[in-house]
Amino acid sequence: MPHGTLLCYHSGMNAKEEIDKLTSELRIYQDKYYKEGVSLIADSEYDRLADRLIELEREHPELQHPDSPTKRVGSDLTNDFPEVRHTIPVLSLDKAYSDEAVLDFFSRSIQKEGGALSFAAEEKIDGISMVLYYEGGVLRRAVTRGNGEIGNDVTPNIMTMRSVPLSLPEPVDIAVRGEVYLEKSDFLRLNAEEADESKRAANPRNLAAGTVRRQKSIEAVRVPLTIFCYEGFWSDRSQTPPDHLHILARLKGLGFRINPHLAFFDSTREKAEEKLRSAGLDGKAFAFSDIGGFIREKSAERPSLAYEIDGLVFKINELDVRERLGYTEHHPRWAIAYKFEAPQAEAKLLDITVQVGRTGRITPVAEITPTKLGGSTIRRATLHNQEYIDELELAIGDTVSISKRGDVIPAVESVTEKNSSGNTTFVLPAECPCCHAPIVQVGGLQYCPNPGCPDQVKGRIAYFASRDEMDIESLGPRTVELLYDAGILRSVEDIYTADYSAAASLPGLGEKSIALLEKGVRESLSRPFSTVLSALGAADIGRKSAEMLVRSGFDSIEKIQNGTVSGFAAIPGFGELTGERIVQAFASPSLRKTIEGLRKAGVHLDASQDAKGEDLPKTLSGTVWCITGSFEAFNPRSKALREIEKRGGRTVSSVTGNTTHLLAGKGGGSKRAEAERLGVEIVSEEEFMRLIGMEAAAPDDGQLTLF
Ligand code: IVH
């Protein structure tokens, strides 16, 4: 195309003429390129024309052709996938798990019909079910299966797929069913290119499902989705071909992509062969009795296919028979799906509950009928986020297939049966279920934006105390919940000042567990700085990144609080984004408050504090201490207990015959009396300080003996 052509559009034509001309020219270039791989024009020239058409269509949206070639390149406008009602029933298939069950389907159908029947056998593609609606030969809507009656209009994304014709060679009104999928090799390549591990899809179907629902269709373009079409519904019945083979042949003639791995069954192989030939289709012919061999052959072929299949679909060929047999509530009576493997486990989705994590992340959780899988009974399974629910088109009451990902975490893999109560796809609430703050969206995930949200706070406390972090004995999520709700523990920093004795009356707690908890809390004071840093859970700094920070010179909380994006970004494996997240997290007032509280408690906030306490000579080993009253230097007084423990002494909560020392501060009544009665040595704060070498020894004003 000579350069000058573009200019003449401006001079001589009105917008409609220019749009029409560009549309038909670009359509020719696209067709030639997509179908035959032939470029009639330089890439740069093509782009120039396409850009001009996009510009004109933006200015005059009413003049845009519904099948404009610009739809192929996608757009950065936000899709909202409106719900639309299907005009054909979009049902799923009844299942069979053995050769016999398929043969039984053949013979039952033949018996019912009382005549000769033939069956098409197709691969059951493991992809996303899609209905393409054409009016007057122009693609108007591409709609997901949804609940079979109502699906989501995902047209802009489907229009970017080269294998989906935007217009047909004939002005027909037709609905075409097909499976949108991604080839295995493309899935592997795209996943390998995805640097962010959390964004990698688990399998080609999930990546395809995510792409079909990309909010910006321009992002769908880089995922080479494709489609196999397998059913056609003409609104003018007189145009409907007489059997499945002719439907496939017609679809092919209209430009739809048909799976070439077609098989056909009749009473004899010759009859099957003849029907394939008369429809003008390639395919493998079989007699009914070949069914076992056919299924084995396909199972063996499965790993070498370019795409994933999860079974085979057997369909009655004759359309008049199909019509007579009709449908049950969920399935056509004229088709059956042979599944290669029994599902891992099926369960009914009873409800979807919503959890709020320590970062505010909202996670939907599937509550399912108790289901045995891999030796345990599963009642709940994660649903990740709204996007995942949308991809599955999951509604309460659906039957779902459950697996254990990586053999541990139960996950909902797919919907095997839609609910019959008309429930539509579940939508997360607009408000945090805990604190009712409006939920915000961040990169496809949902968050409660309120750092003071009780569920978030509980999550942060439990995370801080967890085994992999500060490892505080007896402070698991259950206890955190109890203590929080009782008003005893309201923040991470509270852990070191809380009056746990008030919790002794709470259900499930008691003197003993409180003593263990208090001891666990004190012991945690000696955790190294990098552990404290990761336990804060800020910006998702985990154990490894915390250690990396410390090793890179960020070895105190001050240095981290004063760090810059570029400073953090320079650490190997960190990068700009992580840098920003760290700076942002440490600017938060609530984290600052936590840090100040932890400083007062004596938690290590500087790596130089780390080894000190641990290397102390065990001068108090063999002694048993109880503590009473309040102190100047040890506030909270648990600090004093910690000093005793660091030196090998044992601490107890009441004075008994085993107690060797009572550390007595100001006040304190009954314990002192008891110590006096039992002859337990009473040690003042000042004496204690001297004993542990925390202050220069005062003049010898009294005697202190350890035994
Ligand atoms: S026929 C009424 N043919 O499997 C016609 N389905 O549960 C029903 N599928 O939802 C569909 N490959 O998404 C048919 N060759 C094929 C298929 C196929 C995959 C999917 C489809 C359907 C599910 C059946």
mmCIF file of C-alpha atoms in Angstrom, residues 461-462 464-466 472-480 483 489 495 500 517 521:
data_model
loop_
_atom_site.group_PDB
_atom_site.id
_atom_site.type_symbol
_atom_site.label_atom_id
_atom_site.label_comp_id
_atom_site.label_asym_id
_atom_site.label_seq_id
_atom_site.Cartn_x
_atom_site.Cartn_y
_atom_site.Cartn_z
ATOM 1 C CA ILE A 461 -0.746 -11.298 66.061
ATOM 2 C CA ALA A 462 -1.091 -14.971 65.153
ATOM 3 C CA PHE A 464 3.927 -12.837 64.643
ATOM 4 C CA ALA A 465 3.577 -15.621 67.225
ATOM 5 C CA SER A 466 3.556 -18.507 64.734
ATOM 6 C CA ILE A 472 5.663 -18.165 70.913
ATOM 7 C CA GLU A 473 4.518 -21.310 72.615
ATOM 8 C CA SER A 474 0.787 -21.581 73.337
ATOM 9 C CA LEU A 475 -0.130 -18.525 71.291
ATOM 10 C CA GLY A 476 -1.845 -20.133 68.322
ATOM 11 C CA PRO A 477 -4.660 -18.583 66.269
ATOM 12 C CA ARG A 478 -7.353 -19.967 68.615
ATOM 13 C CA THR A 479 -5.773 -18.431 71.705
ATOM 14 C CA VAL A 480 -5.168 -15.154 69.884
ATOM 15 C CA LEU A 483 -7.493 -13.153 74.038
ATOM 16 C CA LEU A 489 -4.565 -8.769 73.548
ATOM 17 C CA ILE A 495 1.886 -9.457 73.435
ATOM 18 C CA TYR A 500 -2.436 -12.825 80.833
ATOM 19 C CA LEU A 517 2.197 -18.686 77.326
ATOM 20 C CA VAL A 521 6.391 -14.688 75.338
#
